[in-house]
Amino acid sequence: MIATRMPRGCRSRLSRVSTPDSRAPQMRAAPRHAPAAHPPAAAAPSAVGSPAAAPRQPGLMAQMATTAAGVAVGSAVGHTLGHAITGGFSGGGSAEPARPDITYQEPQGAQLLDQQSRGPCSLEIKQFLECTQDVKLWEGFKEVLRQCRIANEGHPPRMVRVEKKVKKRRYSEDFLQYGFTSKITAEIEKPQCVICGDVLSAESMKPNKLKRHFDSKHLSFADKDINYFRSKADELKKGRLDTAVKFPKQNVVAVEVSYLVALRIARTMKPHTFAEDLLLPAAKDSVGVMIGDERVTQLSAVSLSNDTVRRRIDDMSADILEQVIQEIKSAPLPLFSIQLDESTDVANCSQLLMYVRYINDGDFKDEFLLCKPLDTAATAHDVFERVGSFLKEHKLSWEMVCGVCTDGARAMLGCQSGFQHLVLSESSKVIGTHCMTHLQTLVMKTLPQDLKEVMQSIVSSVNFIKSSTLTSQLFSQLCDELDASNKALLFHTEGRWLSSGKVLKSVFELRDELRMCFSQKGRPQLEALFTDESELQKMAYLVDIFAILHELNLSLQGPNATCLDLSEKIQSFQMKLQLWQKELDENKIHMLPTLTAFFEEHDIKPSKRISVIMSMKEHLDMLAQEISWYFPNLPDIPFSLARSPFTVKVEDVPEPAQEEFIGLVNSDAARSDFSTLPVTKFWIKCLQSYPVLSETVLRLLLPFPTTHLCEKGFSSLLVVKSKYRRRLAVENDLRCALAKTTPRISDLVRKKQSQPSH
């Protein structure tokens, strides 16, 4: 290496010498001109040769020296270049004022180097930055650096990004006083205004910035307490969807909503198109106005078409039936009773309706079971086959049936081929009952001849008014002018059990208006009914007695009624009839308030009351006889055991249950339970301790006393299957509308895949 220093200005003159390309091969043959003391000369081969698959390359300093020597002319230029390299790296010699100091440039290169990892070309990059101070050396090192990058193409340098550390602030409940809650977006907690819904940056999670937002935009809410903002925050969180699970969660919620809406449609007995035509558009309008248009799009994911609602109702009906069958099979006493009736729908199709009663959750449960069409004749064999196939399908046997309640039709109660007779042939322990409300209605139709004539005249009067639209309107106008309490008459039909009492009451209250109407219309025969005091007395009696029978009829209806309960009410009414007969013998009529008021209003003397009192006695005697015929005395011992077990003798109890009966009557806990629990719950609770005795009693309590539930079901059937829906298969809709069991919607949703396009 030449140690002689170059004169001042020589380095700048060398930088202006052009580099002929023909000199490069000559200089490559003389690597000895490369500076031997340069540090990268020894490190370059190891850096280049770091990749395992790359071929071993010559030394970098040798390549750099050879390339740099190509720009020199002659050996003098080589000596000068070597001195330039030595001077550039050593920092020797004084620098020109305009020339930047190398000691100032080295930290700049080192600063960039700190931003890079020590990759395969880190040393070459450092040398390149140092050599950029000289233009000629920069050209040579540039070529070497390019070759180094080509050789190490598979190992690019890794950049180390130095990010600015941002202090993460946490939400505090104290921020709620400024109307702010928190919202996590991309794992970053940000403040959100509960009033306007604006989401601020994470850096704004400071009290002063939140207060500035509140004072500048929502100063009118300054008088609100923190509970107000908390409620607003809860509403905001409920309406917020997590972006990470937005679409799956929204689809699941949409399916659940479709089931809930379909259930409400079924329970209100509306058409399946009700949701698509009215509910969904109304919901969108309400949400758009009250919450915002951005929430309306979420409602579009709810499937509420006609077919979707039908499928949802079918799914829920199948789930309800599955639960009912499972409850019957898993009951502590695997017995059940049924009530069934047959009627015709609007499409002239015979429909068989059946309810079931079984033990569930410590009490009796009355539940809708089936509604099947009878495609052929509605005979006893058809009904029996339909019910039998249903029980067989769900693995229930006739041996589990303990009671059958029907109406008095021949197909149901025929002694040779009736339905109950066919059931008794399958299970001899079945108790068959005749609907008590139907029997009570038959009793109501029993009237002596004079009272029957009055009743027929009343019906004729009502039909005359209601048969003509003009007459009906004129009568209503007459009632308005006379300021009558009622302004319309009710029709009476033989098919409606409770219509006669209401018709009689309205006619008697409008007797003066009817008399005037018939007088104007020239109907003296009908007018005489409302002018003769004797006829009016009989009419007043009919109003009172039918009101009493009406009250009795209502008391016989209702859920969870047993034969024991209704028999007690019938026996009580029989005793009242006997008492009234004795009081009539003494001319006492206080139990008939309408007749008593009429006597006092018109000052009817006792001598003129004889005829009506004789008719009343005759009618009450007929009622007592009819009730005794239709309602024979119930067996005393079994029902006494159910009603008051602690007063029954041991020898009156069936032999298999006598030992358990002795344990029952000597149990203080049983006496305490009997005094506090209803009869049905008491005997169900005794099933574990006294199974034989409890089963004997429960077989008497489980049978239905009336077909009241079937009658209600047929009323619902007429609503569901109207003339506009004549082809509807009504069973699933009726089950969802009438069943007490709630469908397991959450389980149904898990089995479904949402299809928002449907």
Tab-separated table of N, CA and C in Angstrom, residues 489-618:
chain	number	residue	atom	x	y	z
A	489	LEU	N	-132.256	-6.805	20.299
A	489	LEU	CA	-132.672	-8.113	20.779
A	489	LEU	C	-131.672	-9.166	20.314
A	490	LEU	N	-131.607	-10.250	21.058
A	490	LEU	CA	-130.710	-11.354	20.723
A	490	LEU	C	-131.507	-12.509	20.148
A	491	PHE	N	-130.886	-13.211	19.189
A	491	PHE	CA	-131.501	-14.406	18.630
A	491	PHE	C	-131.408	-15.553	19.629
A	492	HIS	N	-132.372	-16.448	19.536
A	492	HIS	CA	-132.318	-17.677	20.331
A	492	HIS	C	-132.210	-18.859	19.376
A	493	THR	N	-131.253	-19.721	19.638
A	493	THR	CA	-131.128	-20.913	18.815
A	493	THR	C	-131.054	-22.118	19.741
A	494	GLU	N	-131.590	-23.210	19.301
A	494	GLU	CA	-131.611	-24.421	20.115
A	494	GLU	C	-130.214	-25.015	20.275
A	495	GLY	N	-129.333	-24.712	19.341
A	495	GLY	CA	-127.995	-25.291	19.394
A	495	GLY	C	-127.084	-24.616	20.400
A	496	ARG	N	-127.438	-23.428	20.842
A	496	ARG	CA	-126.600	-22.712	21.808
A	496	ARG	C	-127.196	-22.870	23.200
A	497	TRP	N	-126.408	-23.423	24.093
A	497	TRP	CA	-126.914	-23.792	25.405
A	497	TRP	C	-127.319	-22.586	26.233
A	498	LEU	N	-126.599	-21.501	26.150
A	498	LEU	CA	-126.807	-20.390	27.070
A	498	LEU	C	-127.561	-19.224	26.440
A	499	SER	N	-128.112	-19.400	25.241
A	499	SER	CA	-128.736	-18.260	24.564
A	499	SER	C	-130.110	-17.927	25.130
A	500	SER	N	-130.820	-18.911	25.643
A	500	SER	CA	-132.206	-18.669	26.066
A	500	SER	C	-132.274	-17.699	27.242
A	501	GLY	N	-131.403	-17.835	28.218
A	501	GLY	CA	-131.444	-16.938	29.368
A	501	GLY	C	-131.185	-15.499	28.982
A	502	LYS	N	-130.236	-15.244	28.095
A	502	LYS	CA	-129.940	-13.875	27.673
A	502	LYS	C	-131.081	-13.295	26.845
A	503	VAL	N	-131.695	-14.122	26.006
A	503	VAL	CA	-132.821	-13.639	25.200
A	503	VAL	C	-133.997	-13.245	26.095
A	504	LEU	N	-134.295	-14.076	27.060
A	504	LEU	CA	-135.403	-13.782	27.966
A	504	LEU	C	-135.160	-12.490	28.737
A	505	LYS	N	-133.948	-12.266	29.189
A	505	LYS	CA	-133.652	-11.061	29.953
A	505	LYS	C	-133.815	-9.808	29.104
A	506	SER	N	-133.317	-9.822	27.866
A	506	SER	CA	-133.430	-8.638	27.000
A	506	SER	C	-134.877	-8.373	26.607
A	507	VAL	N	-135.653	-9.426	26.374
A	507	VAL	CA	-137.063	-9.242	26.015
A	507	VAL	C	-137.855	-8.667	27.185
A	508	PHE	N	-137.610	-9.167	28.386
A	508	PHE	CA	-138.356	-8.671	29.528
A	508	PHE	C	-137.997	-7.209	29.816
A	509	GLU	N	-136.750	-6.815	29.623
A	509	GLU	CA	-136.368	-5.423	29.856
A	509	GLU	C	-136.957	-4.494	28.804
A	510	LEU	N	-137.245	-4.986	27.597
A	510	LEU	CA	-137.799	-4.167	26.512
A	510	LEU	C	-139.286	-4.473	26.269
A	511	ARG	N	-139.980	-4.934	27.290
A	511	ARG	CA	-141.376	-5.330	27.110
A	511	ARG	C	-142.255	-4.155	26.711
A	512	ASP	N	-142.033	-2.968	27.256
A	512	ASP	CA	-142.857	-1.810	26.885
A	512	ASP	C	-142.589	-1.391	25.450
A	513	GLU	N	-141.370	-1.374	25.025
A	513	GLU	CA	-141.030	-1.003	23.647
A	513	GLU	C	-141.585	-2.026	22.657
A	514	LEU	N	-141.543	-3.307	23.030
A	514	LEU	CA	-142.095	-4.339	22.140
A	514	LEU	C	-143.620	-4.205	22.026
A	515	ARG	N	-144.260	-3.882	23.120
A	515	ARG	CA	-145.716	-3.704	23.058
A	515	ARG	C	-146.079	-2.570	22.107
A	516	MET	N	-145.367	-1.466	22.164
A	516	MET	CA	-145.633	-0.345	21.274
A	516	MET	C	-145.332	-0.711	19.821
A	517	CYS	N	-144.255	-1.456	19.600
A	517	CYS	CA	-143.884	-1.845	18.238
A	517	CYS	C	-144.944	-2.756	17.624
A	518	PHE	N	-145.416	-3.746	18.373
A	518	PHE	CA	-146.423	-4.670	17.841
A	518	PHE	C	-147.772	-3.968	17.653
A	519	SER	N	-148.042	-2.977	18.498
A	519	SER	CA	-149.278	-2.209	18.325
A	519	SER	C	-149.238	-1.413	17.032
A	520	GLN	N	-148.080	-0.824	16.694
A	520	GLN	CA	-147.953	-0.067	15.454
A	520	GLN	C	-147.973	-0.976	14.227
A	521	LYS	N	-147.448	-2.187	14.369
A	521	LYS	CA	-147.376	-3.124	13.244
A	521	LYS	C	-148.663	-3.932	13.086
A	522	GLY	N	-149.612	-3.781	14.013
A	522	GLY	CA	-150.870	-4.511	13.893
A	522	GLY	C	-150.726	-5.981	14.193
A	523	ARG	N	-150.017	-6.316	15.268
A	523	ARG	CA	-149.821	-7.706	15.683
A	523	ARG	C	-150.441	-7.892	17.075
A	524	PRO	N	-151.788	-8.039	17.160
A	524	PRO	CA	-152.437	-8.105	18.480
A	524	PRO	C	-152.073	-9.357	19.269
A	525	GLN	N	-151.806	-10.458	18.564
A	525	GLN	CA	-151.479	-11.689	19.280
A	525	GLN	C	-150.148	-11.556	20.030
A	526	LEU	N	-149.164	-10.946	19.356
A	526	LEU	CA	-147.878	-10.727	20.015
A	526	LEU	C	-147.966	-9.596	21.033
A	527	GLU	N	-148.849	-8.623	20.751
A	527	GLU	CA	-149.004	-7.515	21.689
A	527	GLU	C	-149.621	-7.988	23.003
A	528	ALA	N	-150.531	-9.005	22.930
A	528	ALA	CA	-151.192	-9.510	24.144
A	528	ALA	C	-150.194	-10.146	25.104
A	529	LEU	N	-149.073	-10.660	24.562
A	529	LEU	CA	-148.060	-11.276	25.428
A	529	LEU	C	-147.466	-10.261	26.401
A	530	PHE	N	-147.422	-8.985	25.977
A	530	PHE	CA	-146.766	-7.957	26.790
A	530	PHE	C	-147.779	-7.048	27.497
A	531	THR	N	-149.064	-7.396	27.397
A	531	THR	CA	-150.091	-6.644	28.122
A	531	THR	C	-150.747	-7.474	29.223
A	532	ASP	N	-150.785	-8.764	29.095
A	532	ASP	CA	-151.400	-9.642	30.084
A	532	ASP	C	-150.437	-9.820	31.266
A	533	GLU	N	-150.937	-9.493	32.484
A	533	GLU	CA	-150.097	-9.607	33.669
A	533	GLU	C	-149.726	-11.044	33.966
A	534	SER	N	-150.605	-11.960	33.718
A	534	SER	CA	-150.312	-13.370	33.978
A	534	SER	C	-149.161	-13.856	33.104
A	535	GLU	N	-149.191	-13.450	31.831
A	535	GLU	CA	-148.098	-13.846	30.931
A	535	GLU	C	-146.783	-13.186	31.335
A	536	LEU	N	-146.862	-11.932	31.778
A	536	LEU	CA	-145.644	-11.242	32.211
A	536	LEU	C	-145.076	-11.869	33.476
A	537	GLN	N	-145.933	-12.378	34.385
A	537	GLN	CA	-145.435	-13.066	35.576
A	537	GLN	C	-144.670	-14.332	35.193
A	538	LYS	N	-145.212	-15.085	34.261
A	538	LYS	CA	-144.519	-16.298	33.805
A	538	LYS	C	-143.203	-15.948	33.113
A	539	MET	N	-143.237	-14.846	32.371
A	539	MET	CA	-142.005	-14.412	31.705
A	539	MET	C	-140.946	-14.021	32.737
A	540	ALA	N	-141.374	-13.339	33.806
A	540	ALA	CA	-140.429	-12.960	34.851
A	540	ALA	C	-139.850	-14.197	35.541
A	541	TYR	N	-140.696	-15.224	35.756
A	541	TYR	CA	-140.189	-16.463	36.365
A	541	TYR	C	-139.171	-17.141	35.449
A	542	LEU	N	-139.448	-17.175	34.157
A	542	LEU	CA	-138.507	-17.801	33.217
A	542	LEU	C	-137.164	-17.061	33.215
A	543	VAL	N	-137.234	-15.740	33.352
A	543	VAL	CA	-135.980	-14.975	33.412
A	543	VAL	C	-135.164	-15.408	34.621
A	544	ASP	N	-135.797	-15.570	35.772
A	544	ASP	CA	-135.079	-15.935	36.998
A	544	ASP	C	-134.558	-17.369	36.954
A	545	ILE	N	-135.399	-18.312	36.562
A	545	ILE	CA	-134.978	-19.714	36.613
A	545	ILE	C	-133.903	-20.014	35.574
A	546	PHE	N	-133.995	-19.373	34.415
A	546	PHE	CA	-132.957	-19.595	33.408
A	546	PHE	C	-131.649	-18.901	33.792
A	547	ALA	N	-131.732	-17.824	34.550
A	547	ALA	CA	-130.504	-17.207	35.052
A	547	ALA	C	-129.809	-18.139	36.043
A	548	ILE	N	-130.618	-18.836	36.892
A	548	ILE	CA	-130.035	-19.792	37.836
A	548	ILE	C	-129.410	-20.975	37.092
A	549	LEU	N	-130.123	-21.497	36.097
A	549	LEU	CA	-129.583	-22.604	35.312
A	549	LEU	C	-128.347	-22.178	34.517
A	550	HIS	N	-128.368	-20.927	34.073
A	550	HIS	CA	-127.210	-20.387	33.355
A	550	HIS	C	-125.984	-20.350	34.269
A	551	GLU	N	-126.167	-19.925	35.495
A	551	GLU	CA	-125.057	-19.891	36.447
A	551	GLU	C	-124.553	-21.298	36.750
A	552	LEU	N	-125.473	-22.256	36.891
A	552	LEU	CA	-125.070	-23.641	37.122
A	552	LEU	C	-124.278	-24.190	35.940
A	553	ASN	N	-124.713	-23.847	34.747
A	553	ASN	CA	-124.019	-24.330	33.553
A	553	ASN	C	-122.592	-23.807	33.497
A	554	LEU	N	-122.419	-22.540	33.828
A	554	LEU	CA	-121.064	-21.975	33.821
A	554	LEU	C	-120.187	-22.609	34.893
A	555	SER	N	-120.773	-22.952	36.042
A	555	SER	CA	-119.976	-23.560	37.103
A	555	SER	C	-119.523	-24.968	36.740
A	556	LEU	N	-120.237	-25.615	35.831
A	556	LEU	CA	-119.839	-26.955	35.409
A	556	LEU	C	-118.701	-26.928	34.391
A	557	GLN	N	-118.384	-25.771	33.879
A	557	GLN	CA	-117.322	-25.652	32.886
A	557	GLN	C	-116.040	-25.184	33.571
A	558	GLY	N	-114.963	-25.195	32.813
A	558	GLY	CA	-113.699	-24.721	33.343
A	558	GLY	C	-112.646	-25.814	33.363
A	559	PRO	N	-111.384	-25.417	33.544
A	559	PRO	CA	-110.280	-26.390	33.520
A	559	PRO	C	-110.169	-27.162	34.828
A	560	ASN	N	-109.561	-28.358	34.734
A	560	ASN	CA	-109.228	-29.199	35.891
A	560	ASN	C	-110.445	-29.596	36.711
A	561	ALA	N	-111.630	-29.599	36.094
A	561	ALA	CA	-112.825	-30.051	36.810
A	561	ALA	C	-112.847	-31.576	36.830
A	562	THR	N	-113.295	-32.139	37.945
A	562	THR	CA	-113.391	-33.586	38.092
A	562	THR	C	-114.846	-33.997	38.272
A	563	CYS	N	-115.098	-35.271	38.108
A	563	CYS	CA	-116.453	-35.771	38.322
A	563	CYS	C	-116.897	-35.543	39.762
A	564	LEU	N	-115.948	-35.579	40.683
A	564	LEU	CA	-116.271	-35.323	42.080
A	564	LEU	C	-116.751	-33.890	42.279
A	565	ASP	N	-116.073	-32.940	41.667
A	565	ASP	CA	-116.474	-31.533	41.814
A	565	ASP	C	-117.852	-31.279	41.227
A	566	LEU	N	-118.098	-31.774	40.030
A	566	LEU	CA	-119.368	-31.498	39.359
A	566	LEU	C	-120.521	-32.248	40.013
A	567	SER	N	-120.243	-33.434	40.506
A	567	SER	CA	-121.327	-34.164	41.181
A	567	SER	C	-121.755	-33.434	42.447
A	568	GLU	N	-120.789	-32.823	43.138
A	568	GLU	CA	-121.145	-32.038	44.324
A	568	GLU	C	-122.004	-30.838	43.950
A	569	LYS	N	-121.727	-30.201	42.821
A	569	LYS	CA	-122.534	-29.051	42.397
A	569	LYS	C	-123.936	-29.486	41.973
A	570	ILE	N	-124.027	-30.626	41.316
A	570	ILE	CA	-125.350	-31.127	40.920
A	570	ILE	C	-126.161	-31.501	42.170
A	571	GLN	N	-125.540	-32.156	43.114
A	571	GLN	CA	-126.240	-32.511	44.349
A	571	GLN	C	-126.674	-31.264	45.114
A	572	SER	N	-125.839	-30.242	45.104
A	572	SER	CA	-126.212	-28.997	45.762
A	572	SER	C	-127.418	-28.362	45.086
A	573	PHE	N	-127.467	-28.415	43.757
A	573	PHE	CA	-128.615	-27.840	43.054
A	573	PHE	C	-129.883	-28.644	43.336
A	574	GLN	N	-129.754	-29.951	43.450
A	574	GLN	CA	-130.922	-30.771	43.779
A	574	GLN	C	-131.486	-30.398	45.154
A	575	MET	N	-130.628	-30.178	46.091
A	575	MET	CA	-131.093	-29.783	47.425
A	575	MET	C	-131.741	-28.404	47.394
A	576	LYS	N	-131.212	-27.506	46.547
A	576	LYS	CA	-131.839	-26.186	46.429
A	576	LYS	C	-133.235	-26.292	45.837
A	577	LEU	N	-133.421	-27.179	44.893
A	577	LEU	CA	-134.754	-27.362	44.308
A	577	LEU	C	-135.749	-27.840	45.366
A	578	GLN	N	-135.331	-28.760	46.183
A	578	GLN	CA	-136.224	-29.235	47.250
A	578	GLN	C	-136.573	-28.113	48.221
A	579	LEU	N	-135.586	-27.265	48.534
A	579	LEU	CA	-135.849	-26.144	49.427
A	579	LEU	C	-136.810	-25.145	48.793
A	580	TRP	N	-136.617	-24.859	47.511
A	580	TRP	CA	-137.499	-23.888	46.845
A	580	TRP	C	-138.939	-24.403	46.772
A	581	GLN	N	-139.095	-25.709	46.588
A	581	GLN	CA	-140.451	-26.258	46.547
A	581	GLN	C	-141.164	-26.053	47.892
A	582	LYS	N	-140.462	-26.222	48.965
A	582	LYS	CA	-141.063	-25.997	50.276
A	582	LYS	C	-141.396	-24.522	50.476
A	583	GLU	N	-140.548	-23.629	50.032
A	583	GLU	CA	-140.807	-22.204	50.207
A	583	GLU	C	-141.971	-21.737	49.343
A	584	LEU	N	-142.119	-22.347	48.157
A	584	LEU	CA	-143.274	-21.979	47.328
A	584	LEU	C	-144.583	-22.414	47.980
A	585	ASP	N	-144.547	-23.491	48.729
A	585	ASP	CA	-145.759	-23.897	49.451
A	585	ASP	C	-146.173	-22.830	50.455
A	586	GLU	N	-145.197	-22.048	50.925
A	586	GLU	CA	-145.477	-20.970	51.873
A	586	GLU	C	-145.551	-19.607	51.174
A	587	ASN	N	-145.665	-19.626	49.835
A	587	ASN	CA	-145.763	-18.399	49.022
A	587	ASN	C	-144.550	-17.475	49.199
A	588	LYS	N	-143.392	-18.066	49.383
A	588	LYS	CA	-142.145	-17.308	49.471
A	588	LYS	C	-141.416	-17.399	48.125
A	589	ILE	N	-141.080	-16.239	47.577
A	589	ILE	CA	-140.435	-16.211	46.252
A	589	ILE	C	-139.176	-15.330	46.268
A	590	HIS	N	-138.522	-15.213	47.437
A	590	HIS	CA	-137.348	-14.340	47.535
A	590	HIS	C	-136.187	-14.842	46.668
A	591	MET	N	-136.177	-16.124	46.292
A	591	MET	CA	-135.089	-16.658	45.462
A	591	MET	C	-135.249	-16.274	43.998
A	592	LEU	N	-136.379	-15.592	43.661
A	592	LEU	CA	-136.647	-15.157	42.290
A	592	LEU	C	-136.721	-13.627	42.284
A	593	PRO	N	-135.611	-12.928	42.110
A	593	PRO	CA	-135.614	-11.462	42.278
A	593	PRO	C	-136.422	-10.731	41.214
A	594	THR	N	-136.405	-11.181	39.975
A	594	THR	CA	-137.153	-10.476	38.917
A	594	THR	C	-138.658	-10.576	39.159
A	595	LEU	N	-139.122	-11.752	39.507
A	595	LEU	CA	-140.553	-11.937	39.779
A	595	LEU	C	-140.962	-11.164	41.023
A	596	THR	N	-140.133	-11.156	42.037
A	596	THR	CA	-140.451	-10.401	43.257
A	596	THR	C	-140.579	-8.918	42.955
A	597	ALA	N	-139.665	-8.369	42.166
A	597	ALA	CA	-139.726	-6.948	41.814
A	597	ALA	C	-140.958	-6.638	40.972
A	598	PHE	N	-141.356	-7.572	40.108
A	598	PHE	CA	-142.551	-7.351	39.285
A	598	PHE	C	-143.805	-7.329	40.151
A	599	PHE	N	-143.888	-8.223	41.125
A	599	PHE	CA	-145.038	-8.229	42.029
A	599	PHE	C	-145.129	-6.914	42.801
A	600	GLU	N	-143.997	-6.439	43.261
A	600	GLU	CA	-144.015	-5.201	44.037
A	600	GLU	C	-144.304	-3.994	43.149
A	601	GLU	N	-143.811	-4.002	41.936
A	601	GLU	CA	-144.005	-2.857	41.045
A	601	GLU	C	-145.465	-2.720	40.633
A	602	HIS	N	-146.141	-3.846	40.368
A	602	HIS	CA	-147.522	-3.800	39.895
A	602	HIS	C	-148.525	-4.128	40.994
A	603	ASP	N	-148.056	-4.289	42.217
A	603	ASP	CA	-148.927	-4.533	43.374
A	603	ASP	C	-149.873	-5.704	43.100
A	604	ILE	N	-149.249	-6.834	42.764
A	604	ILE	CA	-150.021	-8.045	42.465
A	604	ILE	C	-150.471	-8.669	43.789
A	605	LYS	N	-151.740	-8.884	43.911
A	605	LYS	CA	-152.284	-9.471	45.126
A	605	LYS	C	-151.998	-10.970	45.158
A	606	PRO	N	-151.935	-11.558	46.374
A	606	PRO	CA	-151.636	-13.007	46.483
A	606	PRO	C	-152.635	-13.877	45.734
A	607	SER	N	-153.860	-13.440	45.649
A	607	SER	CA	-154.853	-14.258	44.940
A	607	SER	C	-154.551	-14.369	43.453
A	608	LYS	N	-153.897	-13.348	42.907
A	608	LYS	CA	-153.562	-13.376	41.484
A	608	LYS	C	-152.205	-14.027	41.211
A	609	ARG	N	-151.547	-14.488	42.258
A	609	ARG	CA	-150.246	-15.131	42.082
A	609	ARG	C	-150.361	-16.654	42.038
A	610	ILE	N	-151.564	-17.145	42.285
A	610	ILE	CA	-151.729	-18.593	42.444
A	610	ILE	C	-151.372	-19.341	41.168
A	611	SER	N	-151.824	-18.836	40.029
A	611	SER	CA	-151.604	-19.557	38.767
A	611	SER	C	-150.118	-19.672	38.438
A	612	VAL	N	-149.378	-18.597	38.609
A	612	VAL	CA	-147.951	-18.643	38.289
A	612	VAL	C	-147.193	-19.489	39.304
A	613	ILE	N	-147.619	-19.465	40.584
A	613	ILE	CA	-146.940	-20.281	41.587
A	613	ILE	C	-147.165	-21.765	41.307
A	614	MET	N	-148.387	-22.128	40.843
A	614	MET	CA	-148.638	-23.523	40.495
A	614	MET	C	-147.756	-23.958	39.321
A	615	SER	N	-147.571	-23.087	38.337
A	615	SER	CA	-146.681	-23.406	37.203
A	615	SER	C	-145.239	-23.542	37.673
A	616	MET	N	-144.846	-22.718	38.610
A	616	MET	CA	-143.482	-22.782	39.128
A	616	MET	C	-143.243	-24.093	39.876
A	617	LYS	N	-144.206	-24.513	40.707
A	617	LYS	CA	-144.058	-25.770	41.427
A	617	LYS	C	-143.937	-26.943	40.462
A	618	GLU	N	-144.785	-26.927	39.459
A	618	GLU	CA	-144.744	-28.013	38.485
A	618	GLU	C	-143.398	-28.065	37.768
